[in-house]
Coordinates of C-alpha atoms in Angstrom, one line a residue:
Chain A
M1 CA -74.8 40.8 16.1
A2 CA -76.3 43.0 13.5
F3 CA -73.5 41.9 11.1
V4 CA -74.2 38.3 11.7
L5 CA -77.9 38.8 11.0
Q6 CA -77.1 40.7 7.9
M7 CA -74.9 37.8 6.8
L8 CA -77.9 35.4 7.1
E9 CA -79.7 37.7 4.7
L10 CA -77.1 37.0 2.0
G11 CA -78.7 33.6 1.5
K12 CA -81.4 35.3 -0.6
L13 CA -79.0 36.5 -3.3
R14 CA -79.0 35.1 -6.8
S15 CA -76.2 33.1 -8.2
P16 CA -75.6 29.6 -9.6
I17 CA -74.8 28.4 -6.1
H18 CA -77.7 30.2 -4.4
S19 CA -80.1 28.6 -6.8
L20 CA -79.2 25.1 -5.8
D21 CA -81.5 23.0 -3.5
P22 CA -80.8 24.0 0.1
R23 CA -80.6 20.3 1.1
A24 CA -77.8 19.8 -1.5
K25 CA -75.9 22.6 0.2
L26 CA -76.6 21.1 3.6
L27 CA -75.2 17.7 2.5
W28 CA -72.2 19.4 0.9
W29 CA -71.5 21.4 4.1
I30 CA -71.7 18.2 6.2
C31 CA -69.0 16.7 3.8
L32 CA -66.8 19.7 4.2
I33 CA -67.1 19.5 8.0
I34 CA -66.1 15.9 8.0
V35 CA -62.9 16.7 6.0
P36 CA -61.0 18.6 8.8
I37 CA -62.0 15.8 11.1
L38 CA -60.2 13.2 8.9
V39 CA -57.3 15.4 7.8
T40 CA -54.8 17.4 9.7
N41 CA -52.2 18.0 6.9
P42 CA -52.3 21.8 6.6
F43 CA -51.5 21.7 2.8
I44 CA -54.5 19.5 2.0
L45 CA -56.7 21.7 4.3
L46 CA -55.4 24.8 2.5
V47 CA -56.3 23.3 -0.9
F48 CA -59.9 22.7 0.3
T49 CA -60.1 26.2 1.8
V50 CA -58.9 27.7 -1.5
W51 CA -61.5 25.6 -3.3
I52 CA -64.3 27.1 -1.1
W53 CA -63.0 30.6 -1.9
I54 CA -63.2 29.9 -5.6
M55 CA -66.8 28.8 -5.1
A56 CA -67.5 32.0 -3.1
V57 CA -66.4 33.9 -6.2
L58 CA -68.9 31.9 -8.2
A59 CA -71.6 32.6 -5.6
R60 CA -70.7 36.4 -5.8
I61 CA -70.1 36.5 -2.0
S62 CA -66.3 36.5 -1.9
Y63 CA -66.1 40.1 -0.7
K64 CA -68.8 39.6 2.0
M65 CA -67.1 36.5 3.2
Y66 CA -63.8 38.3 3.3
R67 CA -65.3 41.1 5.4
F68 CA -66.6 38.6 7.9
L69 CA -63.6 36.2 8.0
I70 CA -60.9 39.0 8.1
I71 CA -62.2 39.6 11.7
T72 CA -62.8 36.0 12.7
Y73 CA -59.7 34.2 11.2
P74 CA -57.2 36.1 13.3
I75 CA -59.3 35.7 16.5
M76 CA -59.9 32.0 16.2
V77 CA -56.6 30.9 14.6
G78 CA -54.4 33.5 16.5
F79 CA -55.7 32.2 19.8
I80 CA -54.8 28.6 18.8
V81 CA -51.4 29.4 17.4
L82 CA -50.5 31.5 20.4
T83 CA -51.6 29.0 23.1
W84 CA -51.3 25.5 21.6
P85 CA -47.4 25.2 21.5
F86 CA -47.3 25.7 25.3
F87 CA -49.4 22.5 25.7
Y88 CA -47.6 20.4 23.0
P89 CA -45.9 17.4 24.6
A90 CA -42.2 18.3 25.2
T91 CA -39.7 15.7 24.0
E92 CA -35.9 16.0 23.7
D93 CA -35.8 15.7 19.8
Q94 CA -37.8 18.9 19.2
F95 CA -36.3 22.3 18.1
Y96 CA -37.1 24.7 20.9
F97 CA -37.4 28.5 20.5
F98 CA -37.3 28.7 24.3
R99 CA -37.7 26.3 27.2
F100 CA -38.1 27.4 30.8
G101 CA -39.3 24.9 33.3
V102 CA -42.7 23.6 32.2
L103 CA -43.0 26.5 29.7
H104 CA -41.8 25.7 26.2
W105 CA -42.3 26.8 22.6
S106 CA -41.0 24.5 19.9
L107 CA -41.0 24.5 16.1
E108 CA -43.0 21.2 16.1
G109 CA -45.6 22.6 18.5
T110 CA -46.0 25.7 16.3
I111 CA -46.5 23.5 13.1
Y112 CA -49.0 21.4 15.0
A113 CA -50.8 24.6 16.1
L114 CA -50.8 25.9 12.6
A115 CA -52.4 22.6 11.4
M116 CA -55.1 22.9 14.1
G117 CA -55.6 26.5 13.0
M118 CA -56.1 25.3 9.4
R119 CA -58.7 22.9 10.5
I120 CA -60.6 25.7 12.2
I121 CA -60.1 27.9 9.1
L122 CA -61.6 25.2 6.8
A123 CA -64.5 24.5 9.1
L124 CA -65.2 28.2 9.6
T125 CA -64.9 29.0 5.8
A126 CA -67.3 26.1 5.0
C127 CA -69.8 27.3 7.6
T128 CA -69.6 30.9 6.4
F129 CA -70.0 29.8 2.8
F130 CA -73.0 27.6 3.7
V131 CA -74.8 30.4 5.6
M132 CA -74.1 33.0 3.0
T133 CA -75.3 30.9 0.1
T134 CA -78.3 29.2 1.7
D135 CA -81.7 30.8 2.4
L136 CA -82.3 29.3 5.9
M137 CA -86.0 29.7 5.4
G138 CA -85.8 27.7 2.2
L139 CA -83.7 25.1 4.0
A140 CA -86.2 24.8 6.9
S141 CA -89.0 24.6 4.4
A142 CA -87.3 21.9 2.3
V143 CA -86.4 19.9 5.4
G144 CA -90.0 20.3 6.7
E145 CA -91.4 19.0 3.4
F146 CA -89.0 16.0 3.6
M147 CA -90.0 15.4 7.3
Q148 CA -93.7 15.5 6.6
N149 CA -93.7 13.5 3.3
K150 CA -91.0 10.9 4.1
L151 CA -90.9 10.7 7.9
H152 CA -94.5 11.7 8.7
I153 CA -93.5 14.2 11.3
S154 CA -95.9 17.2 11.7
Y155 CA -95.1 20.3 9.7
M156 CA -95.5 22.4 12.8
Y157 CA -91.9 21.9 13.9
P158 CA -90.3 23.0 10.7
L159 CA -92.8 25.9 10.5
M160 CA -91.5 27.0 13.9
V161 CA -88.0 27.0 12.5
I162 CA -89.1 28.8 9.3
S163 CA -90.9 31.5 11.4
S164 CA -87.8 32.1 13.5
F165 CA -85.7 32.6 10.4
K166 CA -88.3 34.7 8.8
F167 CA -88.3 37.3 11.5
L168 CA -84.5 37.5 11.8
P169 CA -84.4 40.7 9.6
E170 CA -87.0 42.3 11.9
L171 CA -85.0 41.2 14.9
S172 CA -81.9 42.7 13.3
G173 CA -83.9 46.0 12.7
D174 CA -85.1 46.1 16.2
Y175 CA -81.6 45.5 17.6
V176 CA -80.2 48.4 15.5
T177 CA -83.1 50.7 16.6
I178 CA -82.7 49.8 20.2
T179 CA -78.9 50.3 20.2
D180 CA -79.4 53.6 18.4
S181 CA -81.9 54.7 21.1
F182 CA -79.4 53.9 23.8
R183 CA -76.6 55.7 22.0
S184 CA -79.0 58.7 21.9
R185 CA -79.1 58.6 25.6
A186 CA -75.3 58.8 25.8
C187 CA -74.8 55.0 26.4
D188 CA -72.2 53.9 23.9
I189 CA -72.2 50.2 23.9
D190 CA -69.2 49.9 21.5
T191 CA -66.6 51.3 23.9
G192 CA -65.0 50.1 27.1
S193 CA -63.6 46.8 28.2
I194 CA -65.3 43.5 27.4
V195 CA -66.9 43.4 30.8
Q196 CA -68.1 47.0 30.5
R197 CA -69.5 46.3 27.0
F198 CA -71.3 43.2 28.3
R199 CA -72.8 45.2 31.2
K200 CA -74.0 47.8 28.7
T201 CA -75.7 45.2 26.6
I202 CA -78.0 44.1 29.4
P203 CA -80.3 47.1 29.2
V204 CA -80.4 46.6 25.4
A205 CA -81.5 43.0 25.9
I206 CA -84.6 44.0 27.8
P207 CA -86.5 46.0 25.2
L208 CA -85.2 43.5 22.6
I209 CA -86.8 40.6 24.5
D210 CA -89.9 42.7 25.1
S211 CA -90.3 43.4 21.4
M212 CA -89.7 39.7 20.5
L213 CA -92.3 38.5 23.0
R214 CA -94.9 41.1 21.7
R215 CA -94.2 40.0 18.1
A216 CA -94.5 36.3 19.0
M217 CA -97.8 37.0 20.7
R218 CA -99.1 38.9 17.6
I219 CA -97.9 36.2 15.2
S220 CA -99.4 33.4 17.3
I221 CA -102.8 35.2 17.3
A222 CA -102.5 35.8 13.5
L223 CA -101.7 32.1 12.9
E224 CA -104.7 31.0 14.9
L225 CA -107.0 33.4 13.1
K226 CA -105.8 31.7 9.9
A227 CA -106.7 28.3 11.1
F228 CA -103.2 27.2 12.1
D229 CA -103.0 23.8 13.8
V230 CA -106.2 22.4 12.2
D231 CA -105.7 18.7 11.9
I232 CA -105.3 18.3 8.1
K233 CA -103.1 15.5 6.7
D234 CA -101.2 15.9 3.4
R235 CA -100.7 19.6 3.8
T236 CA -99.1 21.1 0.7
F237 CA -96.1 23.4 0.7
Y238 CA -95.8 26.8 -0.9
E239 CA -92.6 25.7 -2.7
R240 CA -91.7 22.3 -3.9
Y241 CA -88.0 21.3 -3.7
V242 CA -86.8 18.8 -6.2
F243 CA -83.2 17.5 -6.6
T244 CA -81.9 18.2 -10.1
W245 CA -78.7 16.9 -11.7
K246 CA -77.0 20.2 -10.6
D247 CA -77.8 19.4 -7.0
I248 CA -76.5 15.9 -7.3
L249 CA -73.3 17.1 -9.0
F250 CA -72.8 19.6 -6.2
V251 CA -73.3 17.0 -3.5
L252 CA -70.9 14.7 -5.3
T253 CA -68.2 17.4 -5.1
G254 CA -68.6 17.2 -1.3
V255 CA -68.4 13.4 -1.4
L256 CA -65.3 13.7 -3.6
A257 CA -63.7 15.9 -0.9
I258 CA -64.3 13.1 1.6
L259 CA -62.9 10.5 -0.8
V260 CA -59.8 12.6 -1.3
S261 CA -59.4 12.7 2.4
V262 CA -59.8 9.0 2.7
L263 CA -57.2 8.5 -0.1
A264 CA -54.8 10.8 1.8
I265 CA -55.3 8.6 4.9
V266 CA -54.6 5.5 2.8
L267 CA -51.5 7.0 1.3
G268 CA -50.3 8.2 4.8
V269 CA -50.3 11.9 4.0
A270 CA -53.4 13.0 5.8
K271 CA -51.8 13.8 9.2
V272 CA -49.6 16.7 10.2
D273 CA -47.4 14.2 12.0
M274 CA -45.5 13.5 8.7
Y275 CA -43.8 17.0 9.2
L276 CA -43.0 16.5 12.8
Chain B
M1 CA -81.4 86.3 11.5
N2 CA -78.4 86.2 13.8
V3 CA -75.9 83.5 12.6
D4 CA -75.2 82.7 16.2
D5 CA -78.8 81.6 16.6
V6 CA -78.3 78.7 14.3
V7 CA -78.1 75.5 16.4
L8 CA -78.3 73.0 13.6
K9 CA -77.0 73.3 10.1
T10 CA -76.6 70.9 7.2
E11 CA -74.3 71.7 4.3
E12 CA -74.6 69.9 1.0
L13 CA -75.6 66.8 2.9
Y14 CA -75.8 63.6 0.9
Y15 CA -76.4 60.1 2.3
R16 CA -76.4 56.7 0.8
Y17 CA -77.2 53.5 2.9
P18 CA -74.4 51.0 2.5
T19 CA -76.8 48.3 1.1
R20 CA -78.4 50.6 -1.5
N21 CA -77.3 52.2 -4.7
D22 CA -79.4 55.3 -4.7
Y23 CA -79.1 58.3 -2.3
A24 CA -81.4 58.6 0.6
L25 CA -80.6 62.3 1.0
V26 CA -79.5 64.6 -1.8
N27 CA -78.0 68.0 -1.3
V28 CA -79.8 68.9 1.9
N29 CA -79.0 72.5 3.0
L30 CA -80.8 73.5 6.2
S31 CA -80.4 75.9 9.1
I32 CA -82.5 75.5 12.2
R33 CA -82.4 78.4 14.7
R34 CA -82.6 78.3 18.4
G35 CA -86.2 78.2 19.7
E36 CA -87.8 77.1 16.4
F37 CA -90.6 74.5 16.2
V38 CA -90.0 72.7 12.9
A39 CA -92.1 69.9 11.5
I40 CA -90.5 67.6 8.9
I41 CA -93.1 66.0 6.7
G42 CA -93.1 63.8 3.7
Q43 CA -94.3 60.4 2.3
N44 CA -92.8 57.2 3.7
G45 CA -89.3 56.7 2.3
S46 CA -88.9 60.4 1.5
G47 CA -85.9 60.7 3.8
K48 CA -87.4 62.3 7.0
T49 CA -86.0 59.8 9.5
T50 CA -82.7 59.5 7.6
L51 CA -82.3 63.3 7.9
I52 CA -83.1 63.5 11.6
K53 CA -80.8 60.6 12.3
H54 CA -78.0 62.8 11.0
F55 CA -78.8 65.4 13.6
N56 CA -77.4 63.3 16.5
G57 CA -74.8 61.4 14.5
L58 CA -76.7 58.1 14.3
L59 CA -75.9 58.4 10.6
K60 CA -72.8 60.1 9.3
P61 CA -73.0 62.0 6.0
T62 CA -71.7 60.2 2.8
R63 CA -70.9 63.8 1.6
G64 CA -71.3 67.2 3.2
R65 CA -71.5 68.2 6.8
V66 CA -73.9 68.5 9.7
I67 CA -73.1 71.0 12.4
V68 CA -74.9 70.7 15.7
D69 CA -74.5 73.4 18.3
G70 CA -71.1 74.3 16.7
K71 CA -69.9 70.7 16.5
D72 CA -69.4 68.6 13.4
T73 CA -71.2 65.3 13.8
T74 CA -68.6 63.4 12.0
Q75 CA -66.1 64.2 14.7
L76 CA -68.1 63.0 17.6
P77 CA -70.0 59.8 18.6
T78 CA -73.7 59.9 19.1
S79 CA -73.2 59.4 22.9
E80 CA -71.3 62.7 23.0
L81 CA -73.7 64.5 20.7
A82 CA -76.5 63.4 23.1
R83 CA -75.4 66.4 25.3
S84 CA -76.8 68.7 22.6
V85 CA -79.4 66.7 20.8
G86 CA -82.2 64.7 22.4
Y87 CA -83.7 62.1 20.1
V88 CA -87.0 60.4 21.0
F89 CA -87.7 57.3 18.9
Q90 CA -91.0 56.5 17.4
N91 CA -91.6 53.4 19.5
P92 CA -91.1 54.1 23.3
D93 CA -90.8 50.3 23.9
H94 CA -87.5 50.4 21.9
Q95 CA -85.8 52.3 24.7
I96 CA -87.5 51.4 27.9
F97 CA -85.7 48.9 30.1
A98 CA -85.6 50.1 33.7
E99 CA -87.6 48.7 36.5
T100 CA -89.0 52.1 37.5
V101 CA -89.9 55.3 35.8
K102 CA -87.3 57.1 38.1
D103 CA -84.5 54.8 36.9
E104 CA -85.5 55.2 33.3
I105 CA -85.3 59.0 33.5
D106 CA -82.0 58.9 35.4
F107 CA -80.3 56.6 32.8
G108 CA -79.3 59.4 30.4
P109 CA -78.1 62.0 32.9
K110 CA -76.0 59.3 34.7
N111 CA -74.3 58.4 31.4
L112 CA -73.5 62.1 30.9
G113 CA -71.9 62.2 34.4
F114 CA -74.4 64.6 36.0
S115 CA -74.1 65.0 39.8
Q116 CA -76.7 63.2 41.9
E117 CA -78.2 66.6 42.9
R118 CA -78.5 67.6 39.2
I119 CA -80.0 64.3 38.3
E120 CA -82.7 64.7 40.9
Q121 CA -83.4 68.2 39.9
A122 CA -83.7 67.2 36.2
R123 CA -85.9 64.3 37.1
Q124 CA -88.3 66.4 39.1
R125 CA -88.5 69.0 36.3
V126 CA -89.2 66.5 33.5
L127 CA -91.7 64.6 35.6
A128 CA -93.6 67.8 36.1
E129 CA -93.2 68.9 32.4
M130 CA -94.4 65.6 31.1
G131 CA -97.3 65.1 33.6
L132 CA -95.7 62.0 35.1
E133 CA -95.6 63.1 38.7
G134 CA -96.4 60.4 41.2
L135 CA -95.4 57.7 38.8
E136 CA -91.7 57.6 39.8
E137 CA -91.8 54.1 41.3
E138 CA -94.1 52.6 38.7
M139 CA -92.9 50.0 36.3
P140 CA -92.6 51.6 32.9
F141 CA -94.0 48.6 31.0
Q142 CA -97.2 48.9 33.0
L143 CA -97.9 52.5 31.9
S144 CA -100.3 53.3 29.0
R145 CA -98.9 53.8 25.5
G146 CA -99.3 57.6 25.9
Q147 CA -97.6 57.6 29.2
R148 CA -94.7 55.5 27.9
Q149 CA -94.3 57.9 25.0
R150 CA -94.2 60.8 27.5
L151 CA -91.7 58.8 29.6
A152 CA -89.5 58.4 26.5
V153 CA -89.6 62.2 26.0
A154 CA -88.9 62.8 29.7
S155 CA -85.9 60.4 29.7
V156 CA -84.4 62.4 26.8
L157 CA -85.3 65.8 28.3
A158 CA -83.6 64.9 31.5
M159 CA -80.2 65.2 29.6
E160 CA -81.0 68.9 29.1
P161 CA -80.4 68.9 25.3
V162 CA -80.4 72.1 23.3
I163 CA -82.4 70.5 20.5
L164 CA -85.2 68.0 20.9
I165 CA -86.0 65.7 18.0
V166 CA -89.1 63.6 18.2
D167 CA -89.7 61.0 15.5
E168 CA -93.4 60.3 14.8
P169 CA -94.6 61.1 18.4
T170 CA -98.2 60.4 17.8
T171 CA -98.1 57.0 16.0
G172 CA -100.6 54.6 17.5
Q173 CA -102.2 57.1 19.8
D174 CA -105.7 58.5 19.8
W175 CA -106.4 62.2 19.1
R176 CA -106.5 63.2 22.7
E177 CA -103.2 61.6 23.5
S178 CA -101.7 63.0 20.4
I179 CA -102.8 66.5 21.2
S180 CA -101.7 66.2 24.8
L181 CA -98.2 65.1 23.7
M182 CA -97.9 67.7 21.1
E183 CA -99.1 70.3 23.6
L184 CA -96.3 69.3 25.9
I185 CA -93.7 69.6 23.2
F186 CA -95.2 73.0 22.3
Q187 CA -94.8 74.1 25.9
L188 CA -91.2 73.0 25.9
N189 CA -90.7 75.0 22.7
K190 CA -92.2 78.0 24.4
K191 CA -89.7 77.6 27.2
G192 CA -86.9 77.9 24.7
H193 CA -86.3 74.3 23.5
T194 CA -85.6 73.9 19.8
C195 CA -88.0 71.2 18.6
V196 CA -87.9 69.2 15.5
V197 CA -90.8 66.8 14.9
T198 CA -91.5 64.3 12.1
T199 CA -95.1 63.3 11.6
H200 CA -97.7 62.3 9.1
N201 CA -100.5 64.1 10.9
M202 CA -101.0 67.4 9.0
N203 CA -103.7 68.6 11.4
L204 CA -101.1 68.5 14.3
V205 CA -98.6 70.2 12.1
S206 CA -101.0 73.0 11.3
L207 CA -101.8 73.4 14.9
F208 CA -98.3 73.5 16.4
A209 CA -95.4 73.9 13.9
R210 CA -94.3 77.3 12.8
R211 CA -92.0 76.1 10.1
V212 CA -92.5 73.1 7.8
I213 CA -89.9 71.2 5.8
V214 CA -91.3 68.9 3.1
M215 CA -89.1 66.0 2.1
W216 CA -89.7 64.5 -1.3
N217 CA -87.5 62.0 -3.3
A218 CA -84.6 62.4 -0.8
E219 CA -84.5 66.2 -1.2
V220 CA -85.8 69.2 0.7
Y221 CA -88.8 70.0 -1.5
M222 CA -90.3 72.9 0.5
D223 CA -89.1 74.8 3.5
D224 CA -91.2 77.8 4.7
T225 CA -93.6 78.9 7.4
T226 CA -96.5 76.5 8.0
Q227 CA -99.0 78.8 6.4
K228 CA -97.0 79.4 3.3
V229 CA -96.3 75.7 2.8
F230 CA -100.0 74.7 3.1
A231 CA -101.0 77.5 0.9
Q232 CA -99.2 75.9 -2.0
V233 CA -101.7 73.0 -2.4
D234 CA -100.6 71.8 -5.8
R235 CA -97.0 71.5 -4.7
I236 CA -97.7 69.6 -1.5
L237 CA -100.1 67.3 -3.3
K238 CA -97.4 66.5 -5.7
A239 CA -95.2 65.5 -2.8
G240 CA -98.0 63.1 -1.7
I241 CA -99.2 65.2 1.2
K242 CA -102.8 66.0 2.0
P243 CA -103.4 69.4 3.4
P244 CA -105.2 69.7 6.8
E245 CA -108.9 69.0 6.8
V246 CA -109.7 72.5 8.0
Y247 CA -107.9 73.9 5.0
N248 CA -109.9 71.7 2.6
L249 CA -113.1 72.9 4.3
A250 CA -112.1 76.5 3.8
R251 CA -111.4 76.0 0.1
R252 CA -114.8 74.4 -0.3
L253 CA -116.7 77.0 1.6
L254 CA -114.8 80.0 0.2
P255 CA -113.5 79.1 -3.2
D256 CA -113.2 82.7 -4.4
V257 CA -111.7 84.2 -1.3
Q258 CA -108.1 85.3 -2.0
L259 CA -107.2 86.0 1.6
E260 CA -104.3 84.2 3.2
R261 CA -105.3 80.6 3.7
P262 CA -106.6 79.5 7.1
I263 CA -104.8 76.6 8.7
T264 CA -106.4 76.2 12.1
P265 CA -110.0 76.0 13.1
E266 CA -109.5 79.4 14.8
D267 CA -108.1 80.8 11.6
L268 CA -111.1 79.5 9.7
G269 CA -113.5 81.0 12.2
D270 CA -111.8 84.4 11.8
L271 CA -111.9 84.1 8.1
L272 CA -115.6 83.3 8.1
M273 CA -116.3 86.2 10.3
K274 CA -114.5 88.5 7.9
V275 CA -116.6 87.3 4.9
K276 CA -119.9 86.8 6.7
D277 CA -121.5 89.5 4.7
K278 CA -121.1 87.4 1.6
F279 CA -123.0 84.6 3.2
H280 CA -125.8 87.0 4.2
R281 CA -126.2 88.1 0.6

């Protein structure tokens, strides 16, 4: 958990990608999530994944992404590749590695599982890239500004989101301190079976929730003391977000990815079925 | 000094946090003997907490070694080192989770595999030592801040550690609670516990600690008896530490007196008695 929270902190780094408007990155990310829905050809998916990795180098987060994904890739993809072939429809024209009653494992099933795995890899890589390059507070603020100015929705809702992101580092710090205090009382939450670990985290959750509630109470009082929720229209925002040509260009690369996917569908090369 | 008396030793200890470029600890060499009462003082960010987190393996040295009760901390997890080192965190609310005081105290001993009989004996002992008798069935979150702090100490003491480390025990407490807690720690020390305390309260340090380690810029800047450390005013001021008020008072009252510096009100009283003739003149 601490690692995930640390990952969110990376959005505050400085790089050409980090300096883009958070809304541009949100749109780009949505485009990259649509791609694996449209395409199942593992080679096309691989090209998009490599493209994100090149962007990660530009954003100076490639190593951090690697550290995170080296753990999650094998778990997510390995599970699919190991289980999917068993559920792939069995037909006579497949090449079977083994077939015993309803249990079967064929080459076609494995290729299909790999393609599904690649979809997960692309989506996961895009999500990780987005989280590591986007300051979530900035994103919430930009979306809040848009909601108030264009949709006339109260700034209170985005402020709630901003506040929750703002205190993530403190939550992370509390979590580390609390787990340390439990380790100091001979409770090692990192050892044992999954069930044992889960049971050990229950006592950790109690002081964590307690500390969060106390903090929420303090913040709510502090906000009220600073006239929060006074009915004022046309509230200004601390930071103004304006789309520049760089942001438009970045979003266009995402749109281009969708166009390439659509073109692949038109040409009949978008699906993994062409290899089966 | 008998070498066997050393219960905690650091050898050329360096530590750097993974997210930072500079060292948080630089070449720290310390020996703490059985039965000592040591105060670690220093400005915020001087390395106090980083240092004491090495004593129970919460942090592992980037370079060098930490030996606790004969065990190298790099070889053992914190949960194992908890047999030898009891660590009380600054904020008691970061460790309290149980529904009753009794369950909170029993948590550590149970993790260490103590027998039921031993757990009950340990509980009764620490409840008495920490002045929490009669509160066994109370809900910890309903106790006062001072009581919660004492409960945190009790829950660590129940594990029967050789060394007790207390991080900023008096933060957020009034003077009476602070004195009361420090008095309890002092009594534990008199019973043979080795106590290491970090604090910003120099008055409490002067009253209770027999040895003071001053951290400054990630290094051990001074390490001596409490009297000798506070006697070197210029040096401790350089480290951003203000001497105890009673010491400042003594300097103002007796600027020419070259006797050993007083550090407690009683010491000051004794000193004034010695030089009363001067006042009469």
